[in-house]
Amino acid sequence: MIEAFETGFVNLSKKYKNFVILHNDKIDLSLARNFSSFSFGISSKMPIYAALGFSIRKKLPFVICESKDLINSYAVLRNLVCEPNLNIKFIVFSKDDSDLKFLEVLPNLKIFTPDNYEDVQKITEKMIDFFGPVCLRIKY
Amino acid sequence: MTNEELARKAAQIRLDTLVSTHKAGVGNIGACMSIIEILTTLYYGEIYGKKLLNFDVKNPDAENQDYFILSKVDAISSNYAVLADLGYFDKSELDFFTKDSALLTEFPNKKIPGISVSLSSGEQGLSVALGLALSLKNERKNNKVYCLIDYADLQKGDVYEALHFAANYKLDNLIVFIDYPKTEFEVSTEKLAKVDKIQDKFEAFSWKVFQVADAHNYDQLFEAIVKAHTIVRKPICLWCHTVAGKGIDFAEMKRGYINTVLSECELTHILPKFKQLI
């Protein structure tokens, strides 16, 4: 599934340049080495906070993290990202659906949970068409 | 602006803040009054004939601008007074501060012209400022990000994560003011933690720290900011010693005026003093 996302992201990058990848080191992404990206160690909240700063500069931040990082940063995600409807995209890797109930109730957040290779790739390419926070959940 | 003009502007901002918080019945007079000189220095001050904070009132989203993030959210009404004075929105909006459907909310909101980001708590501003400074570095822009945080917020964990990563990315375009008022809620700040220890902590994170002994003195503030602009490859902290409730004789350093607003009687008493100063 991670490969599907990476393929989709490479295709996306051919059409769109104004993005930045903000991630923590919990997910091993070869992708991050090839694009404008910043790592925040094992911090859960800092990639999201940094994404807020990048969005002020009209960049399109992609936050890549584990689902438990979003739950750890729930207040920040709700009050600072979802409520003001900021254009920040989340690529969330999750082992189960325990986070889904929390994410579903967040205002303005669009959630996609594709379950096959093709869908992950397609949604990755299309997610910037939706303005506002979008969460692409990828199971691994 | 000369220092005398800045002092007159500070009196004007104090007056507007006191009136708007009084009408709203919501505010923190101690916190609002302590940062007025820092705000007026940033928004109206000039260094070497250039505006200290580069901004465009007619285009709040301008590409080439400096940013100010007020992380001390309980003092937001004084920031609103400055923004209204600069013309970001009509001054009459101050009369409706925190009212239903009003533009000016109790916490900073992105929808308000001149406010860059919505915040709901004091520890969040520094982390967002870090992201902003990182973005500017990434774009190879020379613009600065100024952030003002409250001393009390140094007790929160997010601040230390931001300190770590700001130093890690060598964000010399990030200048943080720490408002260190003489009183803080129920206990004196001196009892909570010694300043020197906090300074050591910042320096341990590889930040450059300058202390401003009297942050109500424009000369000292400008001197510290000029020094801050000379630092490279390190984020900068300006440790500003302030007085809670500054400018209101009976409220200065008084715990009773933290997290409260002036009564009708108190406002009537203090108004002539500020009108005289303007």
Short mmCIF file of C-alpha atoms in Angstrom, two decimals:
data_model
loop_
_atom_site.label_atom_id
_atom_site.label_comp_id
_atom_site.label_asym_id
_atom_site.label_seq_id
_atom_site.Cartn_x
_atom_site.Cartn_y
_atom_site.Cartn_z
CA MET A 1 0.00 0.00 0.00
CA ILE A 2 2.87 2.39 0.78
CA GLU A 3 4.21 1.77 -2.74
CA ALA A 4 0.78 2.65 -4.17
CA PHE A 5 0.81 5.92 -2.30
CA GLU A 6 4.34 6.69 -3.43
CA THR A 7 3.49 5.98 -7.06
CA GLY A 8 0.40 8.19 -6.80
CA PHE A 9 2.41 10.94 -5.17
CA VAL A 10 5.08 10.88 -7.90
CA ASN A 11 2.30 11.22 -10.50
CA LEU A 12 0.80 14.09 -8.49
CA SER A 13 4.16 15.85 -8.30
CA LYS A 14 4.36 15.96 -12.10
CA LYS A 15 1.26 18.18 -12.17
CA TYR A 16 1.65 20.16 -8.97
CA LYS A 17 4.78 21.66 -7.42
CA ASN A 18 3.76 23.86 -4.49
CA PHE A 19 3.71 21.15 -1.84
CA VAL A 20 5.90 20.15 1.06
CA ILE A 21 6.10 16.88 2.98
CA LEU A 22 6.17 17.05 6.78
CA HIS A 23 6.67 13.76 8.52
CA ASN A 24 8.01 12.06 11.57
CA ASP A 25 10.49 9.25 11.36
CA LYS A 26 8.03 6.53 12.28
CA ILE A 27 7.18 5.82 8.64
CA ASP A 28 10.01 4.81 6.33
CA LEU A 29 9.39 6.69 3.09
CA SER A 30 11.86 6.72 0.23
CA LEU A 31 9.59 9.43 -1.20
CA ALA A 32 10.60 11.98 1.45
CA ARG A 33 14.17 11.97 0.19
CA ASN A 34 13.17 13.06 -3.30
CA PHE A 35 10.91 16.00 -2.50
CA SER A 36 10.93 19.11 -0.33
CA SER A 37 10.46 17.49 3.06
CA PHE A 38 11.11 18.09 6.74
CA SER A 39 11.39 15.52 9.47
CA PHE A 40 10.29 16.07 13.07
CA GLY A 41 11.86 13.09 14.77
CA ILE A 42 9.29 11.08 16.67
CA SER A 43 7.14 14.08 17.56
CA SER A 44 3.40 13.65 17.02
CA LYS A 45 2.31 17.28 17.04
CA MET A 46 5.16 19.17 15.40
CA PRO A 47 4.47 18.06 11.80
CA ILE A 48 0.90 19.38 12.19
CA TYR A 49 2.02 22.64 13.79
CA ALA A 50 4.62 23.11 11.07
CA ALA A 51 1.95 22.40 8.44
CA LEU A 52 -0.03 25.34 9.84
CA GLY A 53 2.98 27.59 9.28
CA PHE A 54 3.45 26.34 5.72
CA SER A 55 -0.24 26.81 4.95
CA ILE A 56 0.02 30.49 5.98
CA ARG A 57 2.64 30.80 3.19
CA LYS A 58 0.11 29.24 0.75
CA LYS A 59 2.06 26.00 0.50
CA LEU A 60 0.22 22.70 0.35
CA PRO A 61 1.52 20.62 3.27
CA PHE A 62 1.26 16.85 3.28
CA VAL A 63 1.55 15.52 6.82
CA ILE A 64 2.62 11.88 6.85
CA CYS A 65 2.24 10.09 10.16
CA GLU A 66 0.69 7.19 12.01
CA SER A 67 -2.95 7.26 13.05
CA LYS A 68 -2.02 7.39 16.75
CA ASP A 69 -0.10 10.64 16.07
CA LEU A 70 -3.35 12.26 14.93
CA ILE A 71 -5.12 11.06 18.04
CA ASN A 72 -2.26 12.41 20.19
CA SER A 73 -2.69 15.79 18.45
CA TYR A 74 -6.46 15.74 18.51
CA ALA A 75 -7.04 19.23 19.98
CA VAL A 76 -4.59 20.81 17.52
CA LEU A 77 -6.16 18.93 14.63
CA ARG A 78 -9.66 19.96 15.58
CA ASN A 79 -9.21 23.58 16.65
CA LEU A 80 -6.39 24.74 14.41
CA VAL A 81 -6.81 22.69 11.22
CA CYS A 82 -10.33 21.30 10.79
CA GLU A 83 -12.39 24.10 12.33
CA PRO A 84 -10.75 26.87 10.19
CA ASN A 85 -10.88 24.47 7.17
CA LEU A 86 -7.19 24.76 6.29
CA ASN A 87 -5.94 23.12 3.13
CA ILE A 88 -3.70 20.51 4.75
CA LYS A 89 -3.53 16.90 3.61
CA PHE A 90 -2.89 13.99 5.93
CA ILE A 91 -1.50 10.63 4.87
CA VAL A 92 -2.18 8.42 7.84
CA PHE A 93 -0.91 4.90 8.25
CA SER A 94 -3.05 2.80 10.53
CA LYS A 95 -3.04 -0.80 11.67
CA ASP A 96 -6.77 -0.91 12.54
CA ASP A 97 -9.89 1.26 12.49
CA SER A 98 -9.71 2.45 16.10
CA ASP A 99 -8.90 6.02 15.02
CA LEU A 100 -11.80 6.28 12.57
CA LYS A 101 -14.47 7.06 15.15
CA PHE A 102 -12.41 9.99 16.41
CA LEU A 103 -11.69 11.38 12.96
CA GLU A 104 -15.26 11.06 11.67
CA VAL A 105 -16.58 13.71 14.03
CA LEU A 106 -14.04 16.38 13.06
CA PRO A 107 -15.58 19.30 11.14
CA ASN A 108 -14.61 19.75 7.46
CA LEU A 109 -12.32 16.71 7.44
CA LYS A 110 -12.79 14.43 4.42
CA ILE A 111 -11.66 10.88 5.10
CA PHE A 112 -10.73 8.27 2.52
CA THR A 113 -9.99 4.66 3.45
CA PRO A 114 -9.12 2.83 0.23
CA ASP A 115 -8.50 -0.89 0.54
CA ASN A 116 -6.67 -1.79 -2.66
CA TYR A 117 -3.59 -0.66 -4.55
CA GLU A 118 -5.41 1.09 -7.41
CA ASP A 119 -7.68 3.10 -5.13
CA VAL A 120 -4.79 4.31 -2.95
CA GLN A 121 -2.96 5.51 -6.07
CA LYS A 122 -6.05 7.20 -7.56
CA ILE A 123 -7.07 8.97 -4.36
CA THR A 124 -3.51 10.17 -3.76
CA GLU A 125 -3.58 11.80 -7.18
CA LYS A 126 -7.04 13.31 -6.67
CA MET A 127 -6.92 14.44 -3.05
CA ILE A 128 -5.69 17.95 -3.85
CA ASP A 129 -8.90 18.53 -5.81
CA PHE A 130 -10.72 18.79 -2.47
CA PHE A 131 -10.07 22.08 -0.68
CA GLY A 132 -9.70 21.77 3.08
CA PRO A 133 -8.32 19.05 5.32
CA VAL A 134 -8.28 15.60 3.73
CA CYS A 135 -7.20 12.42 5.47
CA LEU A 136 -6.08 9.46 3.40
CA ARG A 137 -5.92 6.44 5.66
CA ILE A 138 -3.66 3.68 4.46
CA LYS A 139 -3.60 0.35 6.23
CA TYR A 140 -0.27 -1.35 6.67
CA MET B 1 8.18 57.17 14.78
CA THR B 2 10.14 58.70 17.65
CA ASN B 3 10.00 57.22 21.13
CA GLU B 4 7.63 60.02 22.22
CA GLU B 5 5.28 59.24 19.36
CA LEU B 6 5.44 55.55 20.21
CA ALA B 7 4.60 56.35 23.85
CA ARG B 8 1.57 58.35 22.70
CA LYS B 9 0.53 55.47 20.46
CA ALA B 10 0.93 53.06 23.41
CA ALA B 11 -1.39 55.23 25.50
CA GLN B 12 -3.94 55.18 22.67
CA ILE B 13 -3.73 51.37 22.40
CA ARG B 14 -4.06 51.02 26.18
CA LEU B 15 -7.16 53.21 26.15
CA ASP B 16 -8.77 51.29 23.27
CA THR B 17 -7.97 47.95 24.94
CA LEU B 18 -9.40 49.00 28.29
CA VAL B 19 -12.61 50.30 26.75
CA SER B 20 -13.17 47.26 24.51
CA THR B 21 -12.50 44.74 27.30
CA HIS B 22 -14.72 46.72 29.65
CA LYS B 23 -17.59 46.67 27.15
CA ALA B 24 -17.08 42.94 26.52
CA GLY B 25 -16.69 42.08 30.18
CA VAL B 26 -13.98 39.64 29.03
CA GLY B 27 -10.23 40.10 29.09
CA ASN B 28 -7.04 40.07 31.07
CA ILE B 29 -5.97 43.60 31.93
CA GLY B 30 -2.71 42.50 33.55
CA ALA B 31 -1.63 40.57 30.45
CA CYS B 32 -2.87 43.14 27.93
CA MET B 33 -1.12 46.11 29.51
CA SER B 34 2.24 44.38 29.95
CA ILE B 35 2.85 43.80 26.23
CA ILE B 36 1.72 47.15 24.77
CA GLU B 37 5.26 48.54 24.33
CA ILE B 38 6.38 45.33 22.60
CA LEU B 39 3.40 45.54 20.25
CA THR B 40 3.89 49.22 19.44
CA THR B 41 7.62 48.67 18.86
CA LEU B 42 6.89 45.89 16.39
CA TYR B 43 3.98 47.43 14.52
CA TYR B 44 5.02 51.11 14.51
CA GLY B 45 8.76 50.99 15.18
CA GLU B 46 11.46 51.65 12.61
CA ILE B 47 15.07 50.53 12.41
CA TYR B 48 17.48 52.36 10.11
CA GLY B 49 14.54 54.18 8.50
CA LYS B 50 12.72 50.94 7.67
CA LYS B 51 9.58 49.56 9.27
CA LEU B 52 10.49 46.89 11.78
CA LEU B 53 7.55 44.67 10.88
CA ASN B 54 7.02 44.63 7.14
CA PHE B 55 3.28 44.34 6.46
CA ASP B 56 0.65 45.66 4.08
CA VAL B 57 -2.69 46.62 5.62
CA LYS B 58 -4.40 46.57 2.23
CA ASN B 59 -3.07 43.11 1.45
CA PRO B 60 -2.83 41.03 4.66
CA ASP B 61 -1.80 37.94 2.65
CA ALA B 62 1.05 39.73 0.87
CA GLU B 63 3.86 37.45 -0.31
CA ASN B 64 6.71 39.58 0.97
CA GLN B 65 5.84 40.33 4.59
CA ASP B 66 7.03 39.69 8.12
CA TYR B 67 4.75 37.90 10.55
CA PHE B 68 3.76 38.44 14.14
CA ILE B 69 2.04 35.69 16.11
CA LEU B 70 0.66 36.53 19.52
CA SER B 71 0.78 33.26 21.37
CA LYS B 72 -0.24 34.96 24.61
CA VAL B 73 -3.89 34.51 23.67
CA ASP B 74 -5.37 36.15 26.75
CA ALA B 75 -3.82 39.47 25.65
CA ILE B 76 -5.37 39.31 22.19
CA SER B 77 -7.59 42.36 22.78
CA SER B 78 -4.51 44.61 22.77
CA ASN B 79 -3.44 43.09 19.44
CA TYR B 80 -6.93 43.80 18.09
CA ALA B 81 -6.60 47.43 19.23
CA VAL B 82 -3.33 47.75 17.28
CA LEU B 83 -4.81 46.13 14.17
CA ALA B 84 -7.84 48.43 14.34
CA ASP B 85 -5.59 51.46 14.74
CA LEU B 86 -3.58 50.39 11.68
CA GLY B 87 -6.79 50.07 9.66
CA TYR B 88 -7.06 46.30 9.22
CA PHE B 89 -10.71 46.66 10.24
CA ASP B 90 -12.99 49.40 11.48
CA LYS B 91 -12.32 50.64 15.00
CA SER B 92 -16.01 50.24 15.89
CA GLU B 93 -15.44 46.45 15.78
CA LEU B 94 -13.62 46.81 19.12
CA ASP B 95 -16.97 47.66 20.76
CA PHE B 96 -18.27 44.20 19.84
CA PHE B 97 -15.27 42.20 21.07
CA THR B 98 -16.46 38.62 21.95
CA LYS B 99 -20.11 39.46 21.26
CA ASP B 100 -22.23 36.94 19.31
CA SER B 101 -21.50 37.00 15.56
CA ALA B 102 -18.84 39.69 16.07
CA LEU B 103 -15.63 39.75 14.01
CA LEU B 104 -13.35 39.86 17.05
CA THR B 105 -13.34 36.60 18.96
CA GLU B 106 -11.94 35.78 22.39
CA PHE B 107 -9.14 33.74 20.80
CA PRO B 108 -7.19 34.72 17.68
CA ASN B 109 -9.03 33.64 14.56
CA LYS B 110 -7.71 33.41 11.02
CA LYS B 111 -10.81 35.13 9.64
CA ILE B 112 -9.75 38.41 11.32
CA PRO B 113 -7.67 40.62 9.01
CA GLY B 114 -4.10 40.84 10.31
CA ILE B 115 -4.30 37.56 12.24
CA SER B 116 -2.34 34.80 10.50
CA VAL B 117 -3.50 31.76 12.38
CA SER B 118 -6.26 30.56 14.70
CA LEU B 119 -5.04 29.61 18.16
CA SER B 120 -6.85 28.12 21.11
CA SER B 121 -4.10 27.93 23.69
CA GLY B 122 -0.94 29.78 24.66
CA GLU B 123 1.58 27.04 23.89
CA GLN B 124 0.54 26.70 20.23
CA GLY B 125 1.82 29.98 18.78
CA LEU B 126 5.53 29.20 19.02
CA SER B 127 5.13 25.89 17.19
CA VAL B 128 3.18 27.54 14.38
CA ALA B 129 5.78 30.33 14.21
CA LEU B 130 8.42 27.62 13.80
CA GLY B 131 6.53 26.21 10.79
CA LEU B 132 6.21 29.67 9.32
CA ALA B 133 9.90 30.44 9.80
CA LEU B 134 10.79 27.07 8.28
CA SER B 135 8.59 27.82 5.27
CA LEU B 136 10.25 31.22 4.75
CA LYS B 137 13.69 29.59 4.97
CA ASN B 138 12.60 26.98 2.48
CA GLU B 139 11.50 29.73 0.08
CA ARG B 140 14.83 31.55 0.69
CA LYS B 141 13.02 34.67 1.90
CA ASN B 142 14.62 37.08 4.35
CA ASN B 143 11.38 37.87 6.16
CA LYS B 144 11.23 37.48 9.93
CA VAL B 145 8.71 35.75 12.16
CA TYR B 146 8.10 37.37 15.54
CA CYS B 147 6.23 35.50 18.21
CA LEU B 148 5.24 36.65 21.68
CA ILE B 149 4.67 34.01 24.31
CA ASP B 150 3.80 34.24 27.95
CA TYR B 151 6.25 33.13 30.61
CA ALA B 152 3.59 30.80 32.05
CA ASP B 153 3.41 28.91 28.74
CA LEU B 154 6.98 27.74 29.29
CA GLN B 155 5.44 25.23 31.67
CA LYS B 156 3.83 23.45 28.70
CA GLY B 157 5.47 20.67 26.71
CA ASP B 158 4.75 21.80 23.14
CA VAL B 159 6.94 24.84 23.68
CA TYR B 160 9.99 22.67 24.33
CA GLU B 161 9.39 20.57 21.22
CA ALA B 162 9.32 23.82 19.25
CA LEU B 163 12.51 25.04 20.95
CA HIS B 164 14.25 21.82 19.98
CA PHE B 165 13.23 21.84 16.33
CA ALA B 166 13.75 25.59 15.82
CA ALA B 167 17.35 25.17 16.91
CA ASN B 168 17.68 21.96 14.91
CA TYR B 169 16.69 23.82 11.72
CA LYS B 170 18.82 26.87 12.71
CA LEU B 171 15.90 29.28 12.27
CA ASP B 172 17.61 32.65 12.70
CA ASN B 173 14.52 34.29 11.19
CA LEU B 174 12.50 33.36 14.28
CA ILE B 175 12.52 35.94 17.09
CA VAL B 176 10.55 35.08 20.20
CA PHE B 177 9.58 37.62 22.84
CA ILE B 178 8.90 36.16 26.26
CA ASP B 179 6.65 38.30 28.38
CA TYR B 180 7.90 37.92 31.93
CA PRO B 181 5.48 39.95 34.04
CA LYS B 182 6.04 40.62 37.70
CA THR B 183 2.90 38.69 38.72
CA GLU B 184 1.35 35.52 37.41
CA PHE B 185 -1.98 34.14 38.59
CA GLU B 186 -1.76 33.29 42.25
CA VAL B 187 1.97 33.03 42.77
CA SER B 188 4.87 35.25 41.90
CA THR B 189 6.88 34.17 38.85
CA GLU B 190 10.03 34.21 40.95
CA LYS B 191 8.59 31.39 43.04
CA LEU B 192 7.76 29.29 39.98
CA ALA B 193 11.21 29.25 38.43
CA LYS B 194 14.30 31.39 38.40
CA VAL B 195 14.87 33.34 35.20
CA ASP B 196 18.45 32.21 34.97
CA LYS B 197 17.42 28.58 34.93
CA ILE B 198 15.03 29.23 32.07
CA GLN B 199 17.74 31.16 30.24
CA ASP B 200 20.04 28.17 30.69
CA LYS B 201 17.36 25.93 29.24
CA PHE B 202 17.02 28.10 26.13
CA GLU B 203 20.76 28.20 25.68
CA ALA B 204 20.94 24.43 26.15
CA PHE B 205 18.58 24.18 23.17
CA SER B 206 21.11 26.35 21.24
CA TRP B 207 19.00 29.49 21.27
CA LYS B 208 20.51 32.93 21.64
CA VAL B 209 18.96 34.78 24.57
CA PHE B 210 18.98 38.53 25.19
CA GLN B 211 17.43 39.92 28.33
CA VAL B 212 15.49 43.16 28.13
CA ALA B 213 15.61 44.53 31.68
CA ASP B 214 12.73 46.94 31.11
CA ALA B 215 10.50 46.01 28.19
CA HIS B 216 8.50 49.22 28.66
CA ASN B 217 11.55 51.20 27.56
CA TYR B 218 11.70 51.65 23.78
CA ASP B 219 15.46 52.20 23.67
CA GLN B 220 16.08 48.85 25.35
CA LEU B 221 13.59 47.07 23.11
CA PHE B 222 15.11 48.49 19.92
CA GLU B 223 18.63 47.69 21.13
CA ALA B 224 17.66 44.06 21.76
CA ILE B 225 15.93 43.74 18.39
CA VAL B 226 18.93 45.20 16.54
CA LYS B 227 21.16 42.67 18.33
CA ALA B 228 18.70 39.89 17.44
CA HIS B 229 18.94 40.79 13.75
CA THR B 230 22.70 40.25 13.80
CA ILE B 231 22.48 36.63 14.99
CA VAL B 232 22.86 33.92 12.38
CA ARG B 233 22.08 30.19 12.43
CA LYS B 234 20.33 30.39 15.81
CA PRO B 235 16.76 31.23 16.80
CA ILE B 236 16.58 34.23 19.12
CA CYS B 237 14.75 34.73 22.38
CA LEU B 238 14.20 38.21 23.81
CA TRP B 239 13.52 37.85 27.49
CA CYS B 240 11.31 40.84 28.26
CA HIS B 241 10.85 41.88 31.87
CA THR B 242 7.48 43.59 32.09
CA VAL B 243 5.01 44.81 34.67
CA ALA B 244 1.54 43.27 34.72
CA GLY B 245 -1.11 45.99 34.40
CA LYS B 246 1.50 48.57 33.30
CA GLY B 247 0.15 52.09 32.98
CA ILE B 248 -2.74 51.66 35.42
CA ASP B 249 -1.38 52.81 38.76
CA PHE B 250 -3.75 50.85 40.94
CA ALA B 251 -3.47 47.65 38.86
CA GLU B 252 0.29 47.39 38.40
CA MET B 253 1.65 44.09 39.75
CA LYS B 254 -1.65 43.39 41.48
CA ARG B 255 -2.89 39.84 41.33
CA GLY B 256 -6.49 41.03 41.48
CA TYR B 257 -6.22 42.49 37.97
CA ILE B 258 -5.10 39.28 36.30
CA ASN B 259 -7.85 37.66 34.21
CA THR B 260 -10.28 40.50 34.80
CA VAL B 261 -11.39 43.82 33.30
CA LEU B 262 -11.80 47.29 34.77
CA SER B 263 -15.10 48.26 36.36
CA GLU B 264 -17.04 51.34 35.22
CA CYS B 265 -15.73 53.32 38.17
CA GLU B 266 -12.10 52.30 37.59
CA LEU B 267 -12.36 53.08 33.88
CA THR B 268 -13.80 56.53 34.56
CA HIS B 269 -10.93 57.14 36.96
CA ILE B 270 -8.18 56.13 34.53
CA LEU B 271 -9.53 57.53 31.23
CA PRO B 272 -8.44 61.19 31.77
CA LYS B 273 -4.84 60.04 32.39
CA PHE B 274 -4.61 58.23 29.06
CA LYS B 275 -6.44 60.98 27.17
CA GLN B 276 -3.84 63.40 28.52
CA LEU B 277 -0.99 61.18 27.28
CA ILE B 278 -2.35 60.77 23.74
#
